[in-house]
PDB file of N, CA, C and O in Angstrom:
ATOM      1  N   UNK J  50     118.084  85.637 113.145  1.00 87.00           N
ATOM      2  CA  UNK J  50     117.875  85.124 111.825  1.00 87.00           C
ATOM      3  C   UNK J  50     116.413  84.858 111.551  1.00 87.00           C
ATOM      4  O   UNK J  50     115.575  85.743 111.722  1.00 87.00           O
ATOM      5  N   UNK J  51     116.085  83.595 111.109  1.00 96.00           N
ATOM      6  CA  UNK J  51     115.013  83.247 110.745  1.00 96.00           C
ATOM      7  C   UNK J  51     113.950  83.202 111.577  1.00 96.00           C
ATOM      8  O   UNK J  51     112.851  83.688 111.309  1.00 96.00           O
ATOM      9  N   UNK J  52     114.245  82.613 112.620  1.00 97.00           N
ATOM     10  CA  UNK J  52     113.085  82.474 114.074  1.00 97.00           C
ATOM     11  C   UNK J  52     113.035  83.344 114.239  1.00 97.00           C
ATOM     12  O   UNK J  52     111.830  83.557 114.370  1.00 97.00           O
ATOM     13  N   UNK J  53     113.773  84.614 114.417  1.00 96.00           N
ATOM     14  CA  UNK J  53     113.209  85.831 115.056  1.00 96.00           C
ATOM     15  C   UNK J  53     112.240  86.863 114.235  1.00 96.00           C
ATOM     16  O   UNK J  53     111.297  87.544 114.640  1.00 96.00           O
ATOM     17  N   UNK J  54     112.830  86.726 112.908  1.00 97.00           N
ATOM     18  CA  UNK J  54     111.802  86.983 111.858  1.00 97.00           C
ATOM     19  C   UNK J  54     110.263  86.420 112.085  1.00 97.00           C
ATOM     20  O   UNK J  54     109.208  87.053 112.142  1.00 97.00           O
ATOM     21  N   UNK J  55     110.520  84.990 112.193  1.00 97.00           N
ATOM     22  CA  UNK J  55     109.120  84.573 112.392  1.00 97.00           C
ATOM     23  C   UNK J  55     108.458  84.865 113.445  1.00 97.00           C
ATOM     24  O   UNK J  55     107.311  85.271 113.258  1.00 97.00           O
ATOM     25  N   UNK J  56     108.782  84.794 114.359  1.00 97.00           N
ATOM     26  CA  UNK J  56     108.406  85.195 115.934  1.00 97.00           C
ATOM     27  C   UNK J  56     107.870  86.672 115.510  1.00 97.00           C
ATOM     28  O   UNK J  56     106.655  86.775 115.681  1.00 97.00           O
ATOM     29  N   UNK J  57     108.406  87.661 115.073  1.00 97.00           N
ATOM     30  CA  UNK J  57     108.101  89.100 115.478  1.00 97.00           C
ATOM     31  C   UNK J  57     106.859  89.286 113.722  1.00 97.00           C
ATOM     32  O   UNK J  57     106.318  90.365 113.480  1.00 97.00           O
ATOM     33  N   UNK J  58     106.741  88.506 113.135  1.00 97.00           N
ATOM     34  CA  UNK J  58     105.712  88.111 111.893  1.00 97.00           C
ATOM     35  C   UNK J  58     104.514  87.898 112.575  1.00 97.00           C
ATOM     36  O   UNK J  58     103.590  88.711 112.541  1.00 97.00           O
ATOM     37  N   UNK J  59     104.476  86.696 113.284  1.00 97.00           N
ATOM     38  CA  UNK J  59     103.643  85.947 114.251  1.00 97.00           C
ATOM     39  C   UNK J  59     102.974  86.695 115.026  1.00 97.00           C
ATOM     40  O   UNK J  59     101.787  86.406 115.175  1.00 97.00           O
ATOM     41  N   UNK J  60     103.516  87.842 115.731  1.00 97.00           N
ATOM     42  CA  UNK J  60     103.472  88.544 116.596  1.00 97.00           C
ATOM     43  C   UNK J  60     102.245  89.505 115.861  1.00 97.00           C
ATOM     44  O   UNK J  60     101.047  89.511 116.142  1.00 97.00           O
ATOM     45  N   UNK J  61     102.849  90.179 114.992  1.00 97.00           N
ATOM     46  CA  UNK J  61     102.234  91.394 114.081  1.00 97.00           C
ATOM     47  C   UNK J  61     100.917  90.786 113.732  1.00 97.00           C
ATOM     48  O   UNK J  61     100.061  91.670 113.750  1.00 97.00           O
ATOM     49  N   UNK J  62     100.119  88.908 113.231  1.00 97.00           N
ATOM     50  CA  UNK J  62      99.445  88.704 113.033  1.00 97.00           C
ATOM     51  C   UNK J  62      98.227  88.784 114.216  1.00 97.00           C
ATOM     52  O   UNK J  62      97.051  89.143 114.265  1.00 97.00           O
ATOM     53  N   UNK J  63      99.414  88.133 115.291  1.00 97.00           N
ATOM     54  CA  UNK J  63      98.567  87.856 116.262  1.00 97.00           C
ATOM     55  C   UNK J  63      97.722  89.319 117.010  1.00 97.00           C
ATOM     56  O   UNK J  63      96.530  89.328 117.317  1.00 97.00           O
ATOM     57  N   UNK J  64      98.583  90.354 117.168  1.00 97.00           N
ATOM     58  CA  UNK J  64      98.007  91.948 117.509  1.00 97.00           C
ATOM     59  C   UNK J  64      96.641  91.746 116.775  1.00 97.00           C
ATOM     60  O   UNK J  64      95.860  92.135 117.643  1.00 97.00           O
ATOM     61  N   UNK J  65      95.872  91.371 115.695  1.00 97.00           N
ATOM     62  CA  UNK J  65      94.690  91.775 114.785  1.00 97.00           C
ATOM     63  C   UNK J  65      94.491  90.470 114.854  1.00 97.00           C
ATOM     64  O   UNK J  65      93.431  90.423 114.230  1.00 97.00           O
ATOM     65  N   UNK J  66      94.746  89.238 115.183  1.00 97.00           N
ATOM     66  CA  UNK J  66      94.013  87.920 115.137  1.00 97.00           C
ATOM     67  C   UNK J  66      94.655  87.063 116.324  1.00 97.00           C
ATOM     68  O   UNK J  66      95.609  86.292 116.223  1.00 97.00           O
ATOM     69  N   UNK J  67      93.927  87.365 117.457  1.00 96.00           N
ATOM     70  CA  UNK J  67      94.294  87.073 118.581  1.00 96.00           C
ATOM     71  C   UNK J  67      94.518  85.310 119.008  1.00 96.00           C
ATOM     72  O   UNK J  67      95.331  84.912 119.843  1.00 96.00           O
ATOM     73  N   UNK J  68      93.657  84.502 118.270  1.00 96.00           N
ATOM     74  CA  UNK J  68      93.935  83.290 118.156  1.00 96.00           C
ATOM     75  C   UNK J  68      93.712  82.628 116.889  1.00 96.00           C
ATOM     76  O   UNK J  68      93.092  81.605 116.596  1.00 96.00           O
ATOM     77  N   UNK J  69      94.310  83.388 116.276  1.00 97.00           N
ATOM     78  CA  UNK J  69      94.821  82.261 115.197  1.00 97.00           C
ATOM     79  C   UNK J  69      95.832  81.320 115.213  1.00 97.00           C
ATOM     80  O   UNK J  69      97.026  81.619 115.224  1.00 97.00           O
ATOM     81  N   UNK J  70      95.430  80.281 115.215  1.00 98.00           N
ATOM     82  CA  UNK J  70      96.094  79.005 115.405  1.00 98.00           C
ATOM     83  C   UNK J  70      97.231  78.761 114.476  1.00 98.00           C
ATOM     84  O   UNK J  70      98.064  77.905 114.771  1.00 98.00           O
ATOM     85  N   UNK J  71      97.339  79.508 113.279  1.00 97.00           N
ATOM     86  CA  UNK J  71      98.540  78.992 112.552  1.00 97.00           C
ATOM     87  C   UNK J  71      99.476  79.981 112.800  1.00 97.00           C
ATOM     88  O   UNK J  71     100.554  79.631 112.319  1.00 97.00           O
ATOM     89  N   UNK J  72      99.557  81.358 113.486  1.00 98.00           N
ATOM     90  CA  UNK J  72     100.373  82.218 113.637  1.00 98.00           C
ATOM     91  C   UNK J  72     100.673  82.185 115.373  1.00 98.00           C
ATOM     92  O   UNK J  72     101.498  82.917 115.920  1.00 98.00           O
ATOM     93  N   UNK J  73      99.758  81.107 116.132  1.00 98.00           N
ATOM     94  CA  UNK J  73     100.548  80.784 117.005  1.00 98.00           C
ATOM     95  C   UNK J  73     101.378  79.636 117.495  1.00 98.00           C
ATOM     96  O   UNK J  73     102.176  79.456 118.415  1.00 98.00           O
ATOM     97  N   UNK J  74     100.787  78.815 116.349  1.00 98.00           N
ATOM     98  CA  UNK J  74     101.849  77.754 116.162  1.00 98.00           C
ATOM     99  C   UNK J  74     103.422  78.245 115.650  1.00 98.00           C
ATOM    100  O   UNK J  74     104.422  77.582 115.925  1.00 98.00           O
ATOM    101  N   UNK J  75     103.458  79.478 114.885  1.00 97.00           N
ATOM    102  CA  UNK J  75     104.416  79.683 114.325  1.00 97.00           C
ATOM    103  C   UNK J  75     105.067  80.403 115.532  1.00 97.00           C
ATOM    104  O   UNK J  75     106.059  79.816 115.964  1.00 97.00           O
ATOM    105  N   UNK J  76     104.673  81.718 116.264  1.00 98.00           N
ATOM    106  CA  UNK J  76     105.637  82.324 117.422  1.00 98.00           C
ATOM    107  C   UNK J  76     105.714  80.834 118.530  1.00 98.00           C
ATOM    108  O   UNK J  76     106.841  80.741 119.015  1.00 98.00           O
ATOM    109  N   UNK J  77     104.905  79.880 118.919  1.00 98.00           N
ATOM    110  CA  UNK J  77     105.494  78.626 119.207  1.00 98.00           C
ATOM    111  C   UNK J  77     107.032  78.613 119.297  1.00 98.00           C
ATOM    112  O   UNK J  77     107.839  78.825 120.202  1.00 98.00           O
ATOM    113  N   UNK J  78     107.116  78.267 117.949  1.00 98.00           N
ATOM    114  CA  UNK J  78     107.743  77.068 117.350  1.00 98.00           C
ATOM    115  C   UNK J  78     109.366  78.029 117.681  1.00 98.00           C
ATOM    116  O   UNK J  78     110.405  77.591 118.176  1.00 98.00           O
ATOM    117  N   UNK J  79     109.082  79.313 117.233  1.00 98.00           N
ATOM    118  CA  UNK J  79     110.159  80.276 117.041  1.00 98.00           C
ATOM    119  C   UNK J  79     110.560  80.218 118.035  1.00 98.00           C
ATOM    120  O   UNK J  79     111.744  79.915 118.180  1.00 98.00           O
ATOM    121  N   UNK J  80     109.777  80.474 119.087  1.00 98.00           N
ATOM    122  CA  UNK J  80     110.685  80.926 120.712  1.00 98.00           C
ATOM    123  C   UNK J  80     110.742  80.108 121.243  1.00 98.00           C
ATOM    124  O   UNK J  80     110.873  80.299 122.452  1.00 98.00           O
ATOM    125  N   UNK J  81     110.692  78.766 120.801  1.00 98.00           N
ATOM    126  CA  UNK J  81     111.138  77.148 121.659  1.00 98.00           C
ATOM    127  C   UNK J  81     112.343  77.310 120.480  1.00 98.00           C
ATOM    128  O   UNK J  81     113.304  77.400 121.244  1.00 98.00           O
ATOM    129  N   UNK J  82     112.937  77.409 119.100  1.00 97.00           N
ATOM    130  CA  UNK J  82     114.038  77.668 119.261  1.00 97.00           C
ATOM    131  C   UNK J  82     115.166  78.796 119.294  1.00 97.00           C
ATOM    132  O   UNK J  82     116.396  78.754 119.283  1.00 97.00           O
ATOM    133  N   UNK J  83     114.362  79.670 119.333  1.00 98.00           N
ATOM    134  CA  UNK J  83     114.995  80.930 120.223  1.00 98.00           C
ATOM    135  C   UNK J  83     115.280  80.775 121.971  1.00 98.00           C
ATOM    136  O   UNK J  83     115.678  81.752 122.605  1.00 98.00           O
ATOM    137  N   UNK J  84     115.081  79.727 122.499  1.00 98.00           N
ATOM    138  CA  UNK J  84     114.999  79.503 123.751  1.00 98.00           C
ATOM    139  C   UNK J  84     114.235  80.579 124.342  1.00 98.00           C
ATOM    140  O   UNK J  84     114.845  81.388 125.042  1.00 98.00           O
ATOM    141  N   UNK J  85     112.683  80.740 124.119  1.00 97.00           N
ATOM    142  CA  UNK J  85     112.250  81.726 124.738  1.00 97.00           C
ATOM    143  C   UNK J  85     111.222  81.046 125.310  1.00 97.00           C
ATOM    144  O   UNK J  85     110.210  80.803 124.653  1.00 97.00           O
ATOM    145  N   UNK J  86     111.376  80.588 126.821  1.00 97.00           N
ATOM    146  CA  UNK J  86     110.443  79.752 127.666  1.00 97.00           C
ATOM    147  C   UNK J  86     108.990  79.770 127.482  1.00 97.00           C
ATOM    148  O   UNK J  86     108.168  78.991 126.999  1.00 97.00           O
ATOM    149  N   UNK J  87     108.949  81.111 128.120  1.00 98.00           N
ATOM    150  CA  UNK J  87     107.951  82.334 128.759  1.00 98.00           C
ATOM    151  C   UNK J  87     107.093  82.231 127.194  1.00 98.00           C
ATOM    152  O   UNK J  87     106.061  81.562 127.137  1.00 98.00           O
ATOM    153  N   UNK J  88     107.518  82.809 126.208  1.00 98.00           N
ATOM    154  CA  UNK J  88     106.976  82.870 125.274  1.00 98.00           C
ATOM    155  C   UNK J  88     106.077  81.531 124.977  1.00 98.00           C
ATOM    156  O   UNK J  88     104.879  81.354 125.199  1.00 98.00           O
ATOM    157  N   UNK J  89     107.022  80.671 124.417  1.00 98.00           N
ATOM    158  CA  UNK J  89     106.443  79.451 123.546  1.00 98.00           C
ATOM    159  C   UNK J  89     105.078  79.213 124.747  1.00 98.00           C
ATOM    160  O   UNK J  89     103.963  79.154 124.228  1.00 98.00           O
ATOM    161  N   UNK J  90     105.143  79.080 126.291  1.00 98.00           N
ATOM    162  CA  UNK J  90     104.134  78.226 127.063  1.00 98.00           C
ATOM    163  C   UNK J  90     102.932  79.281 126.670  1.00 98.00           C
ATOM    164  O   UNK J  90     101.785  78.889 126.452  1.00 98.00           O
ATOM    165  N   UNK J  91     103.365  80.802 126.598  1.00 98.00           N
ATOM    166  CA  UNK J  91     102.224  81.961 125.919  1.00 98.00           C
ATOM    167  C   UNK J  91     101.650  81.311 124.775  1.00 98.00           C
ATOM    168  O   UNK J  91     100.443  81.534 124.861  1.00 98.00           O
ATOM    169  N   UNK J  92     101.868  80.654 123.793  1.00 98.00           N
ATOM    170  CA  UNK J  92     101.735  80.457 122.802  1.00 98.00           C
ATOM    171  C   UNK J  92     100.976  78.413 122.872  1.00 98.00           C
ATOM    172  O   UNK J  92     100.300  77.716 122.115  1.00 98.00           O
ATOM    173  N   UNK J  93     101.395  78.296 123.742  1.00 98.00           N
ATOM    174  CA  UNK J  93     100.857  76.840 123.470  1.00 98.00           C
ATOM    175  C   UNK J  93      99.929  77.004 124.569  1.00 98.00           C
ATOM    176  O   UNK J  93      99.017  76.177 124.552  1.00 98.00           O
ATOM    177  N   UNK J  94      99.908  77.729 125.395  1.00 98.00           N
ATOM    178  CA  UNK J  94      98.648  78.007 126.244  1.00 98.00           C
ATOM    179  C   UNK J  94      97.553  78.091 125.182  1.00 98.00           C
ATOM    180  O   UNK J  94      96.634  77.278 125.279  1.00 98.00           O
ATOM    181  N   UNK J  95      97.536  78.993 124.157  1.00 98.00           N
ATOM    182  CA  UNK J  95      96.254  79.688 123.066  1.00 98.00           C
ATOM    183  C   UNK J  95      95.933  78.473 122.325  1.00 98.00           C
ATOM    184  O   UNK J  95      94.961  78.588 121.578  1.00 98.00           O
ATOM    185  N   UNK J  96      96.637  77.091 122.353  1.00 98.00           N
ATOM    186  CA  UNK J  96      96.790  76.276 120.877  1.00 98.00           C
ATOM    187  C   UNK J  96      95.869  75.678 121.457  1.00 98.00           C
ATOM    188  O   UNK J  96      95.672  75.720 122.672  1.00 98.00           O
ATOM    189  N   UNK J  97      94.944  74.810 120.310  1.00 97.00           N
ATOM    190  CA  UNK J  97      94.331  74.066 120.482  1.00 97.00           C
ATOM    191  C   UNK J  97      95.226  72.481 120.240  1.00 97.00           C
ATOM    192  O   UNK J  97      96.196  72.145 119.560  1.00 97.00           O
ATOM    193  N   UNK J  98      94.286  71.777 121.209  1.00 95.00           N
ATOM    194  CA  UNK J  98      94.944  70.427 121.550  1.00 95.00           C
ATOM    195  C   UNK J  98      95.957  69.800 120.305  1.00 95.00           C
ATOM    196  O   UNK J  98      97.143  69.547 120.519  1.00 95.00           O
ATOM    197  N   UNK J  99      95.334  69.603 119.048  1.00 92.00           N
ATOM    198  CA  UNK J  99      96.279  69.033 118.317  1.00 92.00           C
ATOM    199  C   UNK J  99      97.976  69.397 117.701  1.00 92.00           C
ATOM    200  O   UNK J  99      98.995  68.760 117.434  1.00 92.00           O
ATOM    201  N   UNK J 100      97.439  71.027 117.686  1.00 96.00           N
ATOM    202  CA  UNK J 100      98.493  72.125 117.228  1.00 96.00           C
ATOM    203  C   UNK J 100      99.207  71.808 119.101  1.00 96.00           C
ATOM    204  O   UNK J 100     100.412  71.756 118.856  1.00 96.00           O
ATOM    205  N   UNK J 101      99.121  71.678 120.069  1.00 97.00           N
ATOM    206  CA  UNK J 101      99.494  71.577 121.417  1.00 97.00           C
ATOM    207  C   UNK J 101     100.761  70.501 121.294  1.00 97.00           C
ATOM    208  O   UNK J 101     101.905  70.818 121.619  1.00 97.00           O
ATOM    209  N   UNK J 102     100.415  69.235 120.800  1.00 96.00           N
ATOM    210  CA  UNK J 102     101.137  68.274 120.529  1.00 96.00           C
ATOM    211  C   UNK J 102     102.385  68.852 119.840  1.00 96.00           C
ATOM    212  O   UNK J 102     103.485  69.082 120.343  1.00 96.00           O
ATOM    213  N   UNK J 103     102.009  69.014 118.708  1.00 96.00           N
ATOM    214  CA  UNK J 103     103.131  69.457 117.699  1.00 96.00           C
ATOM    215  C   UNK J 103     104.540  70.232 118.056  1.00 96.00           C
ATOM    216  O   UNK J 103     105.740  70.025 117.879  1.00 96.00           O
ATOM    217  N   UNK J 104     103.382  71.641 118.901  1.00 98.00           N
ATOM    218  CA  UNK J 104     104.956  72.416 119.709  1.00 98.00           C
ATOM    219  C   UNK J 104     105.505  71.828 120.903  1.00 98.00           C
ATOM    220  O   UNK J 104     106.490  72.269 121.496  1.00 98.00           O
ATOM    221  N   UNK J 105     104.641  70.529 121.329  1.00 97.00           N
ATOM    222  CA  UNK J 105     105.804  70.450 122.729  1.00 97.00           C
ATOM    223  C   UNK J 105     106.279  69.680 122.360  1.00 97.00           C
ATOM    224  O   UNK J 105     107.087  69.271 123.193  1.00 97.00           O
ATOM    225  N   UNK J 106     106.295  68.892 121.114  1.00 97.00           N
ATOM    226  CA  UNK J 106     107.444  67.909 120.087  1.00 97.00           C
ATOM    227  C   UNK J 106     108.618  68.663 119.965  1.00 97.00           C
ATOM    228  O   UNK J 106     109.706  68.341 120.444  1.00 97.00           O
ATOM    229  N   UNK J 107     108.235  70.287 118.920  1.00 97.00           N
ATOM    230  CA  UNK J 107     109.586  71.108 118.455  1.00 97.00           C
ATOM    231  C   UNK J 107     110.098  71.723 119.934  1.00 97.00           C
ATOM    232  O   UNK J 107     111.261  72.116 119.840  1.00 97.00           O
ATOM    233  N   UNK J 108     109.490  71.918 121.364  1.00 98.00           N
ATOM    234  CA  UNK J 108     110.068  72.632 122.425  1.00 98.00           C
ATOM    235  C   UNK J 108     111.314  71.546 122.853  1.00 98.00           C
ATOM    236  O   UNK J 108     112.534  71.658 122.976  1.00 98.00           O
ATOM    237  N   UNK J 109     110.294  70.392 123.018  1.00 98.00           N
ATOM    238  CA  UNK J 109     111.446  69.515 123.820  1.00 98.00           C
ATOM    239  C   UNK J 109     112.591  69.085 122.882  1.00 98.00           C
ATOM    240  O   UNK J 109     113.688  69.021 123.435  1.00 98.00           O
ATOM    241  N   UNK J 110     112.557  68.817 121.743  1.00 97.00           N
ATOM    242  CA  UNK J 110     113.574  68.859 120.937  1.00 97.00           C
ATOM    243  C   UNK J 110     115.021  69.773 121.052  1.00 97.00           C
ATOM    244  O   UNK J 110     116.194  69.505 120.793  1.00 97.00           O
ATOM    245  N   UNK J 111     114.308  71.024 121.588  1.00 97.00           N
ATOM    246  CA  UNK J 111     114.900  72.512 121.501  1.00 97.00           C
ATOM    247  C   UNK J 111     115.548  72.098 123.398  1.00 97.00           C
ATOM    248  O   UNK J 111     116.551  72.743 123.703  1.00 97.00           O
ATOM    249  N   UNK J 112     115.114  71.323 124.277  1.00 97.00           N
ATOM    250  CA  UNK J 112     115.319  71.748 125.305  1.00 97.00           C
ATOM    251  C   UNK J 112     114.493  72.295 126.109  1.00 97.00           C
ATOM    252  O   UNK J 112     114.821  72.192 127.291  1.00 97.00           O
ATOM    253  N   UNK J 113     113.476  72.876 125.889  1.00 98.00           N
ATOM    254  CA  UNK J 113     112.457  73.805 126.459  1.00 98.00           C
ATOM    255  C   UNK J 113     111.198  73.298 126.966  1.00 98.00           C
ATOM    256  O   UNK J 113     110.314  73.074 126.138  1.00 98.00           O
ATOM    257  N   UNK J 114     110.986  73.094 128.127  1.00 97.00           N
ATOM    258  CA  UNK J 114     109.923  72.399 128.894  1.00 97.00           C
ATOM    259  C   UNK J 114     108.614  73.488 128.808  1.00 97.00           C
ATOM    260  O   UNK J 114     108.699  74.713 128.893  1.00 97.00           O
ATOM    261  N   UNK J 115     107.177  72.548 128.581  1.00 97.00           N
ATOM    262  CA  UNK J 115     106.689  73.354 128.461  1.00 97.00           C
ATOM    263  C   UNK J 115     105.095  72.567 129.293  1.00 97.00           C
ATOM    264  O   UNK J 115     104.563  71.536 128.882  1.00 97.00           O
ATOM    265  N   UNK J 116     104.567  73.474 130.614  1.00 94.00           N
ATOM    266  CA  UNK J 116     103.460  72.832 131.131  1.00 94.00           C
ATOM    267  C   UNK J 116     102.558  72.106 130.955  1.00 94.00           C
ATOM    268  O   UNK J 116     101.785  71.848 131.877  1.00 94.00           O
TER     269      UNK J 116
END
């Protein structure tokens, strides 16, 4: 549905804007609730500290531990 939409959006931005912070907050957010581990820690690895906070709020919510 929707997350995966966003996730594979996110994705397409990120190929041509390798750290942009608002399109990796968004594949984040998607694959903590897509349960996609591997992904989201890809994604909050790139974040900067404040955007960092935010997704390991929506991961753990989701279940999804994130380093």
């Amino acid at each position: 549905g929707y997350h995966q939409r966003a996730l594979a959006s996110a994705r397409s931005v990120l190929k041509v804007y390798t750290k942009d912070q608002a399109a990796l907050s968004i594949f984040g957010a998607a694959a903590c609730h897509l349960k996609r581990a591997g992904q989201a820690q890809w994604a909050f690895n790139r974040l900067q500290a404040a955007r960092r906070q935010l997704l390991r709020g929506i991961c753990d919510r989701k279940g999804v531990k994130l380093k």
